[in-house]
Coordinates of C-alpha atoms and ligand atoms in Angstrom, one line a residue:
X181 CA -26.3 -8.7 2.7
X182 CA -22.6 -8.5 3.6
X183 CA -21.5 -7.0 6.9
X184 CA -18.8 -4.3 7.0
X185 CA -16.9 -2.9 10.0
X186 CA -15.1 0.4 9.4
X187 CA -11.9 1.2 11.3
X188 CA -11.1 4.9 11.5
X189 CA -8.9 7.2 13.7
X190 CA -9.8 10.7 12.5
X191 CA -12.3 12.9 10.7
X192 CA -14.2 10.0 9.2
X193 CA -15.2 11.5 5.8
X194 CA -14.5 8.1 4.2
X195 CA -16.7 6.5 6.8
X196 CA -19.4 9.1 5.9
X197 CA -19.1 8.3 2.2
X198 CA -19.4 4.5 3.0
X199 CA -22.4 5.1 5.3
X200 CA -24.2 7.2 2.7
X201 CA -23.4 4.7 -0.1
X202 CA -24.6 1.6 1.8
X203 CA -27.6 3.2 3.5
X204 CA -29.7 2.2 0.5
X205 CA -27.7 -0.8 -0.7
X206 CA -28.8 -4.4 -1.0
X207 CA -25.2 -5.5 -1.1
X208 CA -23.8 -4.6 2.2
X209 CA -24.3 -2.7 5.5
X210 CA -22.0 -1.1 8.0
X211 CA -22.5 -2.9 11.3
X212 CA -19.9 -1.2 13.5
X213 CA -17.1 1.4 13.6
X214 CA -13.8 0.7 15.4
X215 CA -11.9 3.8 16.6
X216 CA -8.7 4.3 18.6
X217 CA -9.1 8.0 19.3
X218 CA -11.7 9.2 21.9
X219 CA -11.9 12.6 20.4
X220 CA -12.1 11.6 16.7
X221 CA -14.8 13.3 14.6
X222 CA -15.7 9.9 13.2
X223 CA -17.4 9.1 16.5
X224 CA -20.0 11.9 16.0
X225 CA -20.5 10.8 12.4
X226 CA -21.2 7.2 13.6
X227 CA -23.6 8.4 16.2
X228 CA -25.5 10.4 13.5
X229 CA -25.8 7.2 11.4
X230 CA -26.8 5.2 14.5
X231 CA -23.9 2.8 14.0
X232 CA -22.3 1.3 17.1
X233 CA -18.8 2.2 18.0
X234 CA -16.1 -0.1 19.6
X235 CA -13.1 1.7 21.0
X236 CA -9.7 0.2 20.6
X237 CA -8.0 1.1 23.8
X238 CA -4.3 1.3 23.0
X239 CA -2.2 2.2 26.0
X240 CA 0.1 0.1 28.1
X241 CA -1.3 -3.3 27.1
X242 CA 0.1 -5.3 24.1
X243 CA -1.2 -4.9 20.6
X244 CA -2.4 -8.5 20.9
X245 CA -4.4 -7.7 24.0
X246 CA -6.0 -4.7 22.4
X247 CA -7.0 -6.7 19.4
X248 CA -8.3 -9.6 21.4
X249 CA -10.5 -7.1 23.3
X250 CA -11.8 -5.6 20.1
X251 CA -12.5 -9.0 18.5
X252 CA -14.5 -10.0 21.6
X253 CA -16.8 -7.0 20.9
X254 CA -17.2 -7.3 17.2
X255 CA -20.5 -8.3 15.6
X256 CA -20.2 -10.9 12.9
X257 CA -18.6 -9.3 9.8
X258 CA -17.5 -10.2 6.3
X259 CA -15.0 -7.4 5.7
X260 CA -13.0 -5.0 7.8
X261 CA -12.4 -1.7 6.1
X262 CA -9.5 0.5 7.3
X263 CA -10.4 4.1 6.3
X264 CA -7.9 6.3 7.9
X265 CA -7.0 3.9 10.7
X266 CA -3.6 4.9 12.0
X267 CA -2.6 1.7 13.7
X268 CA -0.7 -1.3 12.4
X269 CA -3.0 -4.3 12.4
X270 CA -1.3 -7.1 14.3
X271 CA -1.3 -10.8 13.8
X272 CA -4.3 -11.4 16.1
X273 CA -6.7 -9.4 13.9
X274 CA -5.0 -10.6 10.7
X275 CA -5.5 -14.3 11.8
X276 CA -9.1 -13.6 12.8
X277 CA -10.0 -12.1 9.4
X278 CA -7.7 -13.7 6.8
X279 CA -8.0 -11.9 3.4
X280 CA -10.9 -10.0 4.9
X281 CA -9.2 -6.7 5.8
X282 CA -8.7 -3.9 3.2
X283 CA -7.1 -0.5 3.5
X284 CA -7.5 2.8 1.8
X285 CA -4.2 4.6 1.0
X286 CA -3.9 8.1 -0.4
X287 CA -1.1 7.4 -2.8
X288 CA -0.3 5.0 -5.7
X289 CA 1.4 2.1 -3.9
X290 CA 4.0 0.8 -3.8
X291 CA 5.1 4.5 -3.9
X292 CA 4.8 6.5 -0.7
X293 CA 3.5 4.0 1.9
X294 CA 2.9 5.0 5.5
X295 CA 1.1 7.7 7.4
X296 CA 1.8 10.6 5.1
X297 CA 1.4 9.4 1.6
X298 CA -0.1 12.6 0.2
X299 CA 2.5 14.9 1.7
X300 CA 5.4 12.6 0.7
X301 CA 4.2 12.4 -3.0
X302 CA 3.7 16.1 -3.1
X303 CA 7.1 16.8 -1.5
X304 CA 8.8 14.5 -4.0
X305 CA 7.3 16.4 -6.9
X306 CA 5.4 13.7 -8.7
X307 CA 3.1 14.8 -11.4
X308 CA 0.7 11.9 -10.9
X309 CA -0.3 10.5 -7.5
X310 CA -3.6 8.8 -6.6
X311 CA -5.5 6.4 -4.4
X312 CA -5.0 2.7 -3.7
X313 CA -7.3 0.1 -2.1
X314 CA -5.4 -2.9 -1.0
X315 CA -5.6 -6.0 1.1
X316 CA -4.0 -5.7 4.5
X317 CA -1.1 -8.1 5.4
X318 CA 1.6 -8.1 8.0
X319 CA 3.6 -5.5 6.2
X320 CA 2.9 -1.8 5.9
X321 CA 0.8 -1.0 2.7
X322 CA 2.4 -4.1 1.1
X323 CA -0.7 -6.2 0.6
X324 CA -2.2 -7.2 -2.8
X325 CA -3.6 -4.1 -4.6
X326 CA -7.3 -4.3 -5.4
X327 CA -7.9 -0.9 -7.1
X328 CA -6.1 2.3 -8.0
X329 CA -7.1 5.6 -9.5
X330 CA -4.6 8.4 -10.6
X331 CA -4.8 12.0 -9.5
X332 CA -2.8 14.6 -11.5
X333 CA -0.8 17.3 -9.8
X334 CA -0.5 20.5 -11.9
X335 CA 2.8 22.6 -11.6
X336 CA 2.4 24.9 -8.6
X337 CA -0.9 23.3 -7.5
X338 CA -1.3 23.9 -3.7
X339 CA -1.1 20.9 -1.5
X340 CA -4.6 21.6 -0.1
X341 CA -6.0 21.4 -3.6
X342 CA -4.3 18.0 -4.2
X343 CA -5.7 16.7 -0.9
X344 CA -9.2 17.7 -1.9
X345 CA -8.8 16.0 -5.2
X346 CA -7.5 12.8 -3.6
X347 CA -10.3 12.8 -1.0
X348 CA -12.9 13.2 -3.7
X349 CA -11.5 10.1 -5.5
X350 CA -11.4 8.1 -2.2
X351 CA -15.0 8.9 -1.4
X352 CA -16.1 7.3 -4.7
X353 CA -13.4 4.6 -5.2
X354 CA -13.7 2.9 -1.8
X355 CA -17.5 2.1 -1.9
X356 CA -17.2 1.2 -5.6
X357 CA -14.4 -1.2 -4.8
X358 CA -16.3 -2.9 -2.0
X359 CA -19.3 -3.3 -4.3
X360 CA -17.1 -4.9 -6.9
X361 CA -15.5 -7.3 -4.3
X362 CA -19.0 -8.4 -3.3
X363 CA -20.3 -8.8 -6.9
X364 CA -17.2 -10.8 -7.8
X365 CA -17.7 -13.1 -4.8
X366 CA -14.4 -12.1 -3.2
X367 CA -16.1 -11.6 0.1
Ligands
LIG565 N1 -0.7 -4.7 9.2 C1 -1.1 -3.5 8.5 N2 -1.7 -2.6 9.2 C2 -2.0 -1.4 8.6 C3 -1.8 -1.2 7.2 C4 -1.1 -2.3 6.5 O1 -0.9 -2.2 5.3 N3 -0.8 -3.4 7.2 N4 -2.1 0.0 6.6 C5 -2.2 1.1 7.6 C6 -2.6 2.4 7.2 N5 -1.4 3.2 7.1 C7 -1.1 3.8 5.9 O2 -1.9 3.6 4.9 C8 -0.5 3.4 8.3 C9 -1.0 3.8 9.5 C10 -0.2 3.9 10.6 C11 1.2 3.7 10.5 C12 2.0 3.9 11.7 O3 3.2 3.7 11.7 N6 1.4 4.2 12.9 C13 2.0 4.3 14.2 C14 2.3 2.9 14.8 C15 1.0 2.6 15.5 C16 1.0 1.1 15.8 O4 2.1 0.5 16.1 O5 -0.1 0.5 15.8 C17 3.2 5.2 14.2 O6 3.1 6.2 13.6 O7 4.2 4.8 14.9 C18 1.7 3.4 9.3 C19 0.9 3.2 8.2 C20 -3.2 0.7 8.7 N7 -2.6 -0.4 9.3
GAR566 N1 -1.9 5.6 5.9 C1 -3.3 5.7 6.0 C2 -3.9 7.0 5.5 O1 -3.1 7.9 5.4 N2 -5.2 7.0 5.3 C3 -5.8 8.3 4.9 O2 -6.4 8.9 6.0 C4 -7.5 9.7 5.5 C5 -8.6 9.6 6.4 O3 -9.6 10.6 6.1 P1 -11.1 10.5 6.8 O4 -10.8 10.3 8.3 O5 -11.7 11.8 6.5 O6 -11.8 9.3 6.2 C6 -7.7 9.3 4.1 O7 -7.2 10.2 3.2 C7 -7.0 8.0 4.0 O8 -6.5 7.7 2.7

């Protein structure tokens, strides 16, 4: 049974999809959630699933100090999954989990990296956007791509409708990709 730690900063719908998927899985289990936002809705979701939370306390200390403090509290894990985690992972965490951190991005990388991938693709006027799961490296959304799925944007389609379509793909693609990584022996 592989051990997953989910990193999230916000609503946590992708955490919820992962928790539901792995609740009855023989492949993996979520052993902790890491969050940097004390008011994030993901905290209530983790509590409902009885999954322990570790708070990443960003403030006036260095990123290295924050990450060292987080690492000290982590249970043993095989994979860190960034699912809406709005912090840049620094060299301390990258060194502690080499090739063991993945990120979910709501655009077809390398197009539209960063915090606002959905909005940027929509504003550009692309007719096809999508979802990417990639390994996390020292760059921003520059790591090796693991999986992608396209999402079409119809002329005049409202942004909210595009966001819903992207989230539906995310909620299926992320658990599916983790299952595949495990079955292929990648983790
Ligand atoms: N080392 C990496 N860390 C992260 C990656 C990555 O590929 N490599 N992916 C991001 C997720 N993300 C977009 O998918 C993203 C999140 C946040 C930001 C950002 O600039 N955030 C803050 C900076 C906070 C900080 O310094 O920690 C900001 O807005 O200034 C960009 C992209 C997750 N992390
Ligand atoms: N740059 C990273 C980024 O934009 N991540 C995005 O944050 C959302 C989190 O939703 P959730 O909190 O409901 O899972 C997801 O759409 C994810 O792709």
